[in-house]
Amino acid sequence: MDIKAFSNILLEIFYIMVGLFFILTMMFTLKDKNHKTKYGTALFWGILGVIFILGEFIPPVISGLLIVVIGVLAAFNQINIGTIKQLDSTFASLKANKIGIKIFIPSLIIALVALLIAQFTPISGVAAVGIAAIMALIVTFIITKAKPTEFLEDSNRMFQSVGATAILPQLLAALGALFTAAGVGDIISSMISSVIPEGNILVGITAYCVGMALFTAIMGNAFAAFSVITVGIGVPFVFAQGADPIMASALAMTAGFCGTLLTPMAANFNVLPVALLETKDKNAVIKAQAIFAIVLLAIHIPLMYFLAF
């Protein structure tokens, strides 16, 4: 078995594991007698679970129809948080004091192990993240001495707190692919060409960086925005002027991340923390990040100008 096939098998295993967590949330929802929209919410989690577990075998048209059903459920406000077991604040404080700084070890393990596997083995980067997450979970059990039932209850609480935004990153990534296939990049290029003076490197770089940030803010995903903006602005107005494509692409991607800090569309960054921390101001995270995002975006322009040329 070659390494690519092995990586794909690992990915399928991880997808199935995620799908099982969605099914678990569906079961918790169905058992909730006080949930006002439990059938719609359970259907949402059930559909997600089926897609993640059996996605390899489901025809694309069927998967698309299931996504439409999810959209309808969200549009009619049928996906809501139910009655979930709340964490006792006293117990949490005692645990936090006992564990101390060791609580950060699992997070560091995810980053470190994923980096090492991706850099020094032929296993794909995505599969490396999955392996790292499993290792971090094991270490979490060792550090906290938590029971499996507590792990399942906390998983359910997290998924329900996130709600419909759990699927937003996948939808936005798919949207980026659709935009590219539909030729949106070419349309953007034709529009920008009438504004940017031919051969002006600085203006081209500015348009590339700002375009990445704005399109990422609209789509909520820098990876989805990258293909569209690079085709529409990067290639004709930056790469064609002699820029190092590797350096320019890397800086364009991080410029896009500045847009990630400014938008609620980036649910996993800006909505998830608000939901988990139960913050009253839904835009608190974005407000705290905004000034840093704008400053970083401004810094990207001279960086690309001097490093990519």
PDB file of C-alpha atoms in Angstrom:
ATOM      1  CA  MET A   1       0.000   0.000   0.000  1.00  0.00           C
ATOM      2  CA  ASP A   2       1.460   3.378  -1.004  1.00  0.00           C
ATOM      3  CA  ILE A   3       1.531   6.281   1.425  1.00  0.00           C
ATOM      4  CA  LYS A   4      -1.151   8.254  -0.414  1.00  0.00           C
ATOM      5  CA  ALA A   5      -3.613   5.388  -0.072  1.00  0.00           C
ATOM      6  CA  PHE A   6      -2.659   5.026   3.595  1.00  0.00           C
ATOM      7  CA  SER A   7      -3.268   8.748   4.194  1.00  0.00           C
ATOM      8  CA  ASN A   8      -6.659   8.502   2.490  1.00  0.00           C
ATOM      9  CA  ILE A   9      -7.626   5.556   4.694  1.00  0.00           C
ATOM     10  CA  LEU A  10      -6.617   7.535   7.782  1.00  0.00           C
ATOM     11  CA  LEU A  11      -8.719  10.472   6.606  1.00  0.00           C
ATOM     12  CA  GLU A  12     -11.742   8.230   6.119  1.00  0.00           C
ATOM     13  CA  ILE A  13     -11.297   6.880   9.646  1.00  0.00           C
ATOM     14  CA  PHE A  14     -11.147  10.415  11.046  1.00  0.00           C
ATOM     15  CA  TYR A  15     -14.219  11.455   9.039  1.00  0.00           C
ATOM     16  CA  ILE A  16     -16.105   8.464  10.420  1.00  0.00           C
ATOM     17  CA  MET A  17     -15.060   9.382  13.965  1.00  0.00           C
ATOM     18  CA  VAL A  18     -16.327  12.947  13.488  1.00  0.00           C
ATOM     19  CA  GLY A  19     -19.539  11.564  12.010  1.00  0.00           C
ATOM     20  CA  LEU A  20     -20.045   9.365  15.059  1.00  0.00           C
ATOM     21  CA  PHE A  21     -19.777  12.429  17.291  1.00  0.00           C
ATOM     22  CA  PHE A  22     -22.500  14.084  15.200  1.00  0.00           C
ATOM     23  CA  ILE A  23     -24.679  10.979  15.604  1.00  0.00           C
ATOM     24  CA  LEU A  24     -24.018  11.102  19.355  1.00  0.00           C
ATOM     25  CA  THR A  25     -25.233  14.715  19.441  1.00  0.00           C
ATOM     26  CA  MET A  26     -28.333  13.648  17.514  1.00  0.00           C
ATOM     27  CA  MET A  27     -29.057  10.989  20.153  1.00  0.00           C
ATOM     28  CA  PHE A  28     -28.600  13.484  23.001  1.00  0.00           C
ATOM     29  CA  THR A  29     -31.000  15.832  21.209  1.00  0.00           C
ATOM     30  CA  LEU A  30     -33.673  13.167  20.736  1.00  0.00           C
ATOM     31  CA  LYS A  31     -33.489  12.286  24.433  1.00  0.00           C
ATOM     32  CA  ASP A  32     -34.052  15.925  25.418  1.00  0.00           C
ATOM     33  CA  LYS A  33     -37.753  16.135  26.347  1.00  0.00           C
ATOM     34  CA  ASN A  34     -37.632  19.928  26.789  1.00  0.00           C
ATOM     35  CA  HIS A  35     -36.093  20.721  23.395  1.00  0.00           C
ATOM     36  CA  LYS A  36     -38.596  22.795  21.388  1.00  0.00           C
ATOM     37  CA  THR A  37     -37.104  21.935  17.976  1.00  0.00           C
ATOM     38  CA  LYS A  38     -35.518  18.603  18.811  1.00  0.00           C
ATOM     39  CA  TYR A  39     -36.589  16.833  15.607  1.00  0.00           C
ATOM     40  CA  GLY A  40     -35.210  19.524  13.322  1.00  0.00           C
ATOM     41  CA  THR A  41     -32.012  19.764  15.361  1.00  0.00           C
ATOM     42  CA  ALA A  42     -31.645  15.978  15.510  1.00  0.00           C
ATOM     43  CA  LEU A  43     -32.184  15.772  11.738  1.00  0.00           C
ATOM     44  CA  PHE A  44     -29.416  18.327  11.218  1.00  0.00           C
ATOM     45  CA  TRP A  45     -26.885  16.379  13.297  1.00  0.00           C
ATOM     46  CA  GLY A  46     -28.045  13.083  11.804  1.00  0.00           C
ATOM     47  CA  ILE A  47     -27.575  14.318   8.233  1.00  0.00           C
ATOM     48  CA  LEU A  48     -24.108  15.620   9.068  1.00  0.00           C
ATOM     49  CA  GLY A  49     -23.211  12.302  10.672  1.00  0.00           C
ATOM     50  CA  VAL A  50     -24.381  10.306   7.653  1.00  0.00           C
ATOM     51  CA  ILE A  51     -22.450  12.541   5.234  1.00  0.00           C
ATOM     52  CA  PHE A  52     -19.233  12.246   7.240  1.00  0.00           C
ATOM     53  CA  ILE A  53     -19.546   8.492   7.769  1.00  0.00           C
ATOM     54  CA  LEU A  54     -20.857   7.415   4.357  1.00  0.00           C
ATOM     55  CA  GLY A  55     -19.797  10.361   2.205  1.00  0.00           C
ATOM     56  CA  GLU A  56     -17.453   8.197   0.146  1.00  0.00           C
ATOM     57  CA  PHE A  57     -20.368   6.041  -0.966  1.00  0.00           C
ATOM     58  CA  ILE A  58     -23.161   8.624  -1.275  1.00  0.00           C
ATOM     59  CA  PRO A  59     -23.688  10.014  -4.807  1.00  0.00           C
ATOM     60  CA  PRO A  60     -22.756  13.724  -5.037  1.00  0.00           C
ATOM     61  CA  VAL A  61     -26.325  14.676  -5.997  1.00  0.00           C
ATOM     62  CA  ILE A  62     -27.690  13.041  -2.841  1.00  0.00           C
ATOM     63  CA  SER A  63     -25.061  14.780  -0.700  1.00  0.00           C
ATOM     64  CA  GLY A  64     -26.029  18.071  -2.317  1.00  0.00           C
ATOM     65  CA  LEU A  65     -29.712  17.509  -1.578  1.00  0.00           C
ATOM     66  CA  LEU A  66     -28.896  16.687   2.042  1.00  0.00           C
ATOM     67  CA  ILE A  67     -26.975  19.964   2.313  1.00  0.00           C
ATOM     68  CA  VAL A  68     -30.023  21.772   0.911  1.00  0.00           C
ATOM     69  CA  VAL A  69     -32.149  20.137   3.628  1.00  0.00           C
ATOM     70  CA  ILE A  70     -29.682  21.446   6.226  1.00  0.00           C
ATOM     71  CA  GLY A  71     -29.991  24.915   4.701  1.00  0.00           C
ATOM     72  CA  VAL A  72     -33.786  24.750   4.918  1.00  0.00           C
ATOM     73  CA  LEU A  73     -33.612  23.674   8.567  1.00  0.00           C
ATOM     74  CA  ALA A  74     -31.311  26.600   9.353  1.00  0.00           C
ATOM     75  CA  ALA A  75     -33.498  29.059   7.402  1.00  0.00           C
ATOM     76  CA  PHE A  76     -36.572  28.086   9.429  1.00  0.00           C
ATOM     77  CA  ASN A  77     -34.633  28.284  12.724  1.00  0.00           C
ATOM     78  CA  GLN A  78     -34.996  24.571  13.427  1.00  0.00           C
ATOM     79  CA  ILE A  79     -31.427  24.110  14.680  1.00  0.00           C
ATOM     80  CA  ASN A  80     -31.176  25.213  18.301  1.00  0.00           C
ATOM     81  CA  ILE A  81     -29.323  24.351  21.466  1.00  0.00           C
ATOM     82  CA  GLY A  82     -31.207  22.105  23.854  1.00  0.00           C
ATOM     83  CA  THR A  83     -30.904  21.307  27.536  1.00  0.00           C
ATOM     84  CA  ILE A  84     -27.305  20.384  28.145  1.00  0.00           C
ATOM     85  CA  LYS A  85     -25.512  19.455  31.330  1.00  0.00           C
ATOM     86  CA  GLN A  86     -23.686  22.535  32.570  1.00  0.00           C
ATOM     87  CA  LEU A  87     -20.233  22.330  34.074  1.00  0.00           C
ATOM     88  CA  ASP A  88     -20.169  22.989  37.812  1.00  0.00           C
ATOM     89  CA  SER A  89     -18.153  26.196  38.327  1.00  0.00           C
ATOM     90  CA  THR A  90     -16.732  25.066  41.680  1.00  0.00           C
ATOM     91  CA  PHE A  91     -15.612  21.737  40.233  1.00  0.00           C
ATOM     92  CA  ALA A  92     -14.110  23.528  37.229  1.00  0.00           C
ATOM     93  CA  SER A  93     -12.155  25.926  39.462  1.00  0.00           C
ATOM     94  CA  LEU A  94     -10.792  23.102  41.600  1.00  0.00           C
ATOM     95  CA  LYS A  95      -9.756  21.131  38.520  1.00  0.00           C
ATOM     96  CA  ALA A  96      -8.158  24.193  36.931  1.00  0.00           C
ATOM     97  CA  ASN A  97      -6.123  24.907  40.060  1.00  0.00           C
ATOM     98  CA  LYS A  98      -5.050  21.278  40.334  1.00  0.00           C
ATOM     99  CA  ILE A  99      -4.063  20.826  36.696  1.00  0.00           C
ATOM    100  CA  GLY A 100      -2.592  24.298  36.277  1.00  0.00           C
ATOM    101  CA  ILE A 101      -0.506  25.033  33.226  1.00  0.00           C
ATOM    102  CA  LYS A 102      -0.586  21.377  32.159  1.00  0.00           C
ATOM    103  CA  ILE A 103      -3.995  22.070  30.614  1.00  0.00           C
ATOM    104  CA  PHE A 104      -2.179  23.618  27.625  1.00  0.00           C
ATOM    105  CA  ILE A 105      -0.167  20.469  26.884  1.00  0.00           C
ATOM    106  CA  PRO A 106      -2.831  18.828  24.635  1.00  0.00           C
ATOM    107  CA  SER A 107      -3.105  21.984  22.508  1.00  0.00           C
ATOM    108  CA  LEU A 108       0.662  22.106  22.093  1.00  0.00           C
ATOM    109  CA  ILE A 109       0.716  18.410  21.212  1.00  0.00           C
ATOM    110  CA  ILE A 110      -1.730  18.967  18.338  1.00  0.00           C
ATOM    111  CA  ALA A 111       0.461  21.676  16.830  1.00  0.00           C
ATOM    112  CA  LEU A 112       3.816  19.996  17.463  1.00  0.00           C
ATOM    113  CA  VAL A 113       2.893  16.442  16.438  1.00  0.00           C
ATOM    114  CA  ALA A 114       1.044  17.602  13.316  1.00  0.00           C
ATOM    115  CA  LEU A 115       4.053  19.694  12.286  1.00  0.00           C
ATOM    116  CA  LEU A 116       6.540  16.873  12.878  1.00  0.00           C
ATOM    117  CA  ILE A 117       4.456  14.291  10.999  1.00  0.00           C
ATOM    118  CA  ALA A 118       3.816  16.633   8.072  1.00  0.00           C
ATOM    119  CA  GLN A 119       7.477  17.680   7.836  1.00  0.00           C
ATOM    120  CA  PHE A 120       9.278  14.399   8.408  1.00  0.00           C
ATOM    121  CA  THR A 121       6.896  11.735   7.083  1.00  0.00           C
ATOM    122  CA  PRO A 122       5.135  11.302   3.736  1.00  0.00           C
ATOM    123  CA  ILE A 123       1.728  11.309   5.481  1.00  0.00           C
ATOM    124  CA  SER A 124      -0.510  14.156   4.310  1.00  0.00           C
ATOM    125  CA  GLY A 125      -0.859  17.271   6.450  1.00  0.00           C
ATOM    126  CA  VAL A 126      -4.588  16.773   7.010  1.00  0.00           C
ATOM    127  CA  ALA A 127      -4.068  13.197   8.195  1.00  0.00           C
ATOM    128  CA  ALA A 128      -1.251  14.465  10.427  1.00  0.00           C
ATOM    129  CA  VAL A 129      -3.689  16.810  12.183  1.00  0.00           C
ATOM    130  CA  GLY A 130      -6.026  13.865  12.809  1.00  0.00           C
ATOM    131  CA  ILE A 131      -3.235  11.754  14.297  1.00  0.00           C
ATOM    132  CA  ALA A 132      -2.133  14.668  16.470  1.00  0.00           C
ATOM    133  CA  ALA A 133      -5.703  15.202  17.691  1.00  0.00           C
ATOM    134  CA  ILE A 134      -5.992  11.554  18.752  1.00  0.00           C
ATOM    135  CA  MET A 135      -2.706  11.777  20.649  1.00  0.00           C
ATOM    136  CA  ALA A 136      -3.818  15.016  22.310  1.00  0.00           C
ATOM    137  CA  LEU A 137      -7.079  13.369  23.362  1.00  0.00           C
ATOM    138  CA  ILE A 138      -5.205  10.495  24.998  1.00  0.00           C
ATOM    139  CA  VAL A 139      -2.938  12.931  26.847  1.00  0.00           C
ATOM    140  CA  THR A 140      -6.017  14.907  27.943  1.00  0.00           C
ATOM    141  CA  PHE A 141      -7.473  11.784  29.556  1.00  0.00           C
ATOM    142  CA  ILE A 142      -4.166  11.132  31.321  1.00  0.00           C
ATOM    143  CA  ILE A 143      -3.848  14.698  32.635  1.00  0.00           C
ATOM    144  CA  THR A 144      -7.465  15.280  33.667  1.00  0.00           C
ATOM    145  CA  LYS A 145      -8.343  11.683  34.599  1.00  0.00           C
ATOM    146  CA  ALA A 146     -11.750  12.411  33.069  1.00  0.00           C
ATOM    147  CA  LYS A 147     -14.321   9.661  32.578  1.00  0.00           C
ATOM    148  CA  PRO A 148     -15.438   8.693  29.048  1.00  0.00           C
ATOM    149  CA  THR A 149     -18.976   9.824  29.909  1.00  0.00           C
ATOM    150  CA  GLU A 150     -17.658  13.300  30.772  1.00  0.00           C
ATOM    151  CA  PHE A 151     -15.871  13.405  27.440  1.00  0.00           C
ATOM    152  CA  LEU A 152     -19.075  12.511  25.585  1.00  0.00           C
ATOM    153  CA  GLU A 153     -21.130  15.067  27.523  1.00  0.00           C
ATOM    154  CA  ASP A 154     -18.581  17.804  26.876  1.00  0.00           C
ATOM    155  CA  SER A 155     -18.468  16.905  23.181  1.00  0.00           C
ATOM    156  CA  ASN A 156     -22.244  17.177  23.007  1.00  0.00           C
ATOM    157  CA  ARG A 157     -22.174  20.532  24.810  1.00  0.00           C
ATOM    158  CA  MET A 158     -19.558  21.901  22.420  1.00  0.00           C
ATOM    159  CA  PHE A 159     -21.341  20.716  19.261  1.00  0.00           C
ATOM    160  CA  GLN A 160     -24.699  22.049  20.407  1.00  0.00           C
ATOM    161  CA  SER A 161     -23.157  25.379  21.409  1.00  0.00           C
ATOM    162  CA  VAL A 162     -21.663  25.755  17.942  1.00  0.00           C
ATOM    163  CA  GLY A 163     -24.845  24.622  16.201  1.00  0.00           C
ATOM    164  CA  ALA A 164     -25.297  25.174  12.468  1.00  0.00           C
ATOM    165  CA  THR A 165     -21.998  27.058  12.188  1.00  0.00           C
ATOM    166  CA  ALA A 166     -20.252  23.677  12.563  1.00  0.00           C
ATOM    167  CA  ILE A 167     -20.677  23.099   8.834  1.00  0.00           C
ATOM    168  CA  LEU A 168     -19.775  26.629   7.717  1.00  0.00           C
ATOM    169  CA  PRO A 169     -16.033  25.987   7.040  1.00  0.00           C
ATOM    170  CA  GLN A 170     -16.843  23.048   4.743  1.00  0.00           C
ATOM    171  CA  LEU A 171     -19.516  24.998   2.886  1.00  0.00           C
ATOM    172  CA  LEU A 172     -17.233  27.995   2.405  1.00  0.00           C
ATOM    173  CA  ALA A 173     -14.410  25.812   1.087  1.00  0.00           C
ATOM    174  CA  ALA A 174     -16.822  24.277  -1.419  1.00  0.00           C
ATOM    175  CA  LEU A 175     -18.033  27.762  -2.349  1.00  0.00           C
ATOM    176  CA  GLY A 176     -14.474  28.799  -3.185  1.00  0.00           C
ATOM    177  CA  ALA A 177     -14.122  25.851  -5.547  1.00  0.00           C
ATOM    178  CA  LEU A 178     -17.439  26.767  -7.184  1.00  0.00           C
ATOM    179  CA  PHE A 179     -16.361  30.389  -7.648  1.00  0.00           C
ATOM    180  CA  THR A 180     -13.122  29.293  -9.289  1.00  0.00           C
ATOM    181  CA  ALA A 181     -14.902  26.852 -11.606  1.00  0.00           C
ATOM    182  CA  ALA A 182     -17.445  29.536 -12.516  1.00  0.00           C
ATOM    183  CA  GLY A 183     -14.685  31.920 -13.615  1.00  0.00           C
ATOM    184  CA  VAL A 184     -15.168  34.523 -10.896  1.00  0.00           C
ATOM    185  CA  GLY A 185     -11.401  35.095 -10.851  1.00  0.00           C
ATOM    186  CA  ASP A 186     -11.421  36.048 -14.527  1.00  0.00           C
ATOM    187  CA  ILE A 187     -14.298  38.472 -13.936  1.00  0.00           C
ATOM    188  CA  ILE A 188     -12.411  40.103 -11.059  1.00  0.00           C
ATOM    189  CA  SER A 189      -9.311  40.349 -13.251  1.00  0.00           C
ATOM    190  CA  SER A 190     -11.203  42.142 -16.013  1.00  0.00           C
ATOM    191  CA  MET A 191     -12.711  44.575 -13.495  1.00  0.00           C
ATOM    192  CA  ILE A 192      -9.402  45.314 -11.772  1.00  0.00           C
ATOM    193  CA  SER A 193      -7.503  45.761 -15.054  1.00  0.00           C
ATOM    194  CA  SER A 194      -9.468  48.932 -15.757  1.00  0.00           C
ATOM    195  CA  VAL A 195      -8.407  50.417 -12.403  1.00  0.00           C
ATOM    196  CA  ILE A 196      -4.807  49.293 -11.819  1.00  0.00           C
ATOM    197  CA  PRO A 197      -2.194  51.087 -13.969  1.00  0.00           C
ATOM    198  CA  GLU A 198      -0.294  48.593 -16.114  1.00  0.00           C
ATOM    199  CA  GLY A 199       3.101  47.715 -14.662  1.00  0.00           C
ATOM    200  CA  ASN A 200       2.506  49.385 -11.279  1.00  0.00           C
ATOM    201  CA  ILE A 201       3.864  46.814  -8.853  1.00  0.00           C
ATOM    202  CA  LEU A 202       2.891  48.600  -5.632  1.00  0.00           C
ATOM    203  CA  VAL A 203      -0.734  49.066  -6.664  1.00  0.00           C
ATOM    204  CA  GLY A 204      -0.894  45.441  -7.819  1.00  0.00           C
ATOM    205  CA  ILE A 205       0.451  44.230  -4.473  1.00  0.00           C
ATOM    206  CA  THR A 206      -1.988  46.441  -2.575  1.00  0.00           C
ATOM    207  CA  ALA A 207      -4.902  45.099  -4.608  1.00  0.00           C
ATOM    208  CA  TYR A 208      -3.717  41.512  -4.052  1.00  0.00           C
ATOM    209  CA  CYS A 209      -3.354  41.842  -0.261  1.00  0.00           C
ATOM    210  CA  VAL A 210      -6.488  43.920   0.305  1.00  0.00           C
ATOM    211  CA  GLY A 211      -8.446  41.721  -2.119  1.00  0.00           C
ATOM    212  CA  MET A 212      -7.427  38.608  -0.196  1.00  0.00           C
ATOM    213  CA  ALA A 213      -8.485  40.186   3.112  1.00  0.00           C
ATOM    214  CA  LEU A 214     -11.827  41.439   1.773  1.00  0.00           C
ATOM    215  CA  PHE A 215     -12.736  38.239  -0.072  1.00  0.00           C
ATOM    216  CA  THR A 216     -11.739  36.173   2.949  1.00  0.00           C
ATOM    217  CA  ALA A 217     -13.964  38.374   5.124  1.00  0.00           C
ATOM    218  CA  ILE A 218     -16.831  37.771   2.700  1.00  0.00           C
ATOM    219  CA  MET A 219     -16.291  34.015   2.409  1.00  0.00           C
ATOM    220  CA  GLY A 220     -14.886  33.371   5.874  1.00  0.00           C
ATOM    221  CA  ASN A 221     -12.145  31.149   4.507  1.00  0.00           C
ATOM    222  CA  ALA A 222      -8.738  32.287   3.221  1.00  0.00           C
ATOM    223  CA  PHE A 223      -8.155  29.003   1.398  1.00  0.00           C
ATOM    224  CA  ALA A 224     -11.381  29.451  -0.543  1.00  0.00           C
ATOM    225  CA  ALA A 225     -10.542  33.077  -1.337  1.00  0.00           C
ATOM    226  CA  PHE A 226      -6.959  32.298  -2.366  1.00  0.00           C
ATOM    227  CA  SER A 227      -7.719  30.493  -5.606  1.00  0.00           C
ATOM    228  CA  VAL A 228     -10.188  33.155  -6.761  1.00  0.00           C
ATOM    229  CA  ILE A 229      -8.094  36.227  -5.888  1.00  0.00           C
ATOM    230  CA  THR A 230      -4.815  34.689  -7.069  1.00  0.00           C
ATOM    231  CA  VAL A 231      -6.319  33.900 -10.470  1.00  0.00           C
ATOM    232  CA  GLY A 232      -8.011  37.294 -10.690  1.00  0.00           C
ATOM    233  CA  ILE A 233      -5.349  39.592  -9.217  1.00  0.00           C
ATOM    234  CA  GLY A 234      -2.224  37.719  -8.157  1.00  0.00           C
ATOM    235  CA  VAL A 235      -1.252  36.154 -11.465  1.00  0.00           C
ATOM    236  CA  PRO A 236      -1.885  39.083 -13.856  1.00  0.00           C
ATOM    237  CA  PHE A 237      -0.880  41.976 -11.575  1.00  0.00           C
ATOM    238  CA  VAL A 238       1.786  40.534  -9.250  1.00  0.00           C
ATOM    239  CA  PHE A 239       3.274  37.307 -10.601  1.00  0.00           C
ATOM    240  CA  ALA A 240       3.401  38.666 -14.158  1.00  0.00           C
ATOM    241  CA  GLN A 241       5.495  41.601 -12.892  1.00  0.00           C
ATOM    242  CA  GLY A 242       8.248  39.207 -11.786  1.00  0.00           C
ATOM    243  CA  ALA A 243       7.259  38.376  -8.209  1.00  0.00           C
ATOM    244  CA  ASP A 244       8.488  35.188  -6.561  1.00  0.00           C
ATOM    245  CA  PRO A 245       5.275  33.122  -6.691  1.00  0.00           C
ATOM    246  CA  ILE A 246       6.100  31.165  -3.528  1.00  0.00           C
ATOM    247  CA  MET A 247       6.818  34.222  -1.379  1.00  0.00           C
ATOM    248  CA  ALA A 248       3.954  36.254  -2.844  1.00  0.00           C
ATOM    249  CA  SER A 249       1.487  33.382  -2.405  1.00  0.00           C
ATOM    250  CA  ALA A 250       2.514  32.816   1.209  1.00  0.00           C
ATOM    251  CA  LEU A 251       2.101  36.497   2.059  1.00  0.00           C
ATOM    252  CA  ALA A 252      -1.207  36.665   0.185  1.00  0.00           C
ATOM    253  CA  MET A 253      -2.508  33.783   2.266  1.00  0.00           C
ATOM    254  CA  THR A 254      -1.533  35.429   5.544  1.00  0.00           C
ATOM    255  CA  ALA A 255      -3.042  38.701   4.280  1.00  0.00           C
ATOM    256  CA  GLY A 256      -6.233  36.713   3.843  1.00  0.00           C
ATOM    257  CA  PHE A 257      -5.983  35.594   7.454  1.00  0.00           C
ATOM    258  CA  CYS A 258      -6.188  39.284   8.414  1.00  0.00           C
ATOM    259  CA  GLY A 259      -9.647  39.212   6.858  1.00  0.00           C
ATOM    260  CA  THR A 260     -10.433  36.096   8.875  1.00  0.00           C
ATOM    261  CA  LEU A 261     -10.000  38.142  12.049  1.00  0.00           C
ATOM    262  CA  LEU A 262     -12.636  40.643  10.896  1.00  0.00           C
ATOM    263  CA  THR A 263     -15.613  38.501   9.968  1.00  0.00           C
ATOM    264  CA  PRO A 264     -18.302  36.412  11.674  1.00  0.00           C
ATOM    265  CA  MET A 265     -18.225  34.224   8.554  1.00  0.00           C
ATOM    266  CA  ALA A 266     -15.044  32.671   9.980  1.00  0.00           C
ATOM    267  CA  ALA A 267     -17.186  30.744  12.416  1.00  0.00           C
ATOM    268  CA  ASN A 268     -14.488  28.444  13.774  1.00  0.00           C
ATOM    269  CA  PHE A 269     -12.365  31.465  14.786  1.00  0.00           C
ATOM    270  CA  ASN A 270     -14.845  34.180  15.723  1.00  0.00           C
ATOM    271  CA  VAL A 271     -18.181  32.502  16.469  1.00  0.00           C
ATOM    272  CA  LEU A 272     -17.047  29.333  18.240  1.00  0.00           C
ATOM    273  CA  PRO A 273     -15.199  31.153  21.082  1.00  0.00           C
ATOM    274  CA  VAL A 274     -18.226  33.393  21.651  1.00  0.00           C
ATOM    275  CA  ALA A 275     -20.525  30.366  21.828  1.00  0.00           C
ATOM    276  CA  LEU A 276     -18.259  28.385  24.142  1.00  0.00           C
ATOM    277  CA  LEU A 277     -17.567  31.324  26.458  1.00  0.00           C
ATOM    278  CA  GLU A 278     -21.232  32.421  26.345  1.00  0.00           C
ATOM    279  CA  THR A 279     -20.158  36.008  25.685  1.00  0.00           C
ATOM    280  CA  LYS A 280     -23.023  38.522  25.625  1.00  0.00           C
ATOM    281  CA  ASP A 281     -21.498  40.586  22.809  1.00  0.00           C
ATOM    282  CA  LYS A 282     -21.494  38.298  19.772  1.00  0.00           C
ATOM    283  CA  ASN A 283     -18.849  40.453  18.075  1.00  0.00           C
ATOM    284  CA  ALA A 284     -16.533  40.715  21.090  1.00  0.00           C
ATOM    285  CA  VAL A 285     -13.822  38.562  19.512  1.00  0.00           C
ATOM    286  CA  ILE A 286     -13.887  40.517  16.246  1.00  0.00           C
ATOM    287  CA  LYS A 287     -13.748  43.868  18.067  1.00  0.00           C
ATOM    288  CA  ALA A 288     -10.716  42.724  20.051  1.00  0.00           C
ATOM    289  CA  GLN A 289      -8.917  41.578  16.888  1.00  0.00           C
ATOM    290  CA  ALA A 290      -9.863  44.372  14.468  1.00  0.00           C
ATOM    291  CA  ILE A 291      -7.042  46.854  15.093  1.00  0.00           C
ATOM    292  CA  PHE A 292      -4.395  44.112  14.977  1.00  0.00           C
ATOM    293  CA  ALA A 293      -5.852  42.742  11.743  1.00  0.00           C
ATOM    294  CA  ILE A 294      -5.750  46.134  10.029  1.00  0.00           C
ATOM    295  CA  VAL A 295      -2.185  46.841  11.176  1.00  0.00           C
ATOM    296  CA  LEU A 296      -1.004  43.397  10.061  1.00  0.00           C
ATOM    297  CA  LEU A 297      -2.687  43.836   6.684  1.00  0.00           C
ATOM    298  CA  ALA A 298      -0.910  47.162   6.181  1.00  0.00           C
ATOM    299  CA  ILE A 299       2.432  45.522   7.049  1.00  0.00           C
ATOM    300  CA  HIS A 300       1.865  42.823   4.416  1.00  0.00           C
ATOM    301  CA  ILE A 301       2.044  45.314   1.555  1.00  0.00           C
ATOM    302  CA  PRO A 302       5.674  46.449   2.100  1.00  0.00           C
ATOM    303  CA  LEU A 303       6.639  42.895   3.062  1.00  0.00           C
ATOM    304  CA  MET A 304       5.437  41.558  -0.281  1.00  0.00           C
ATOM    305  CA  TYR A 305       7.004  44.497  -2.114  1.00  0.00           C
ATOM    306  CA  PHE A 306      10.481  43.902  -0.671  1.00  0.00           C
ATOM    307  CA  LEU A 307      10.479  40.122  -0.153  1.00  0.00           C
ATOM    308  CA  ALA A 308       8.705  38.899  -3.285  1.00  0.00           C
ATOM    309  CA  PHE A 309      10.600  41.106  -5.758  1.00  0.00           C
TER     310      PHE A 309
END
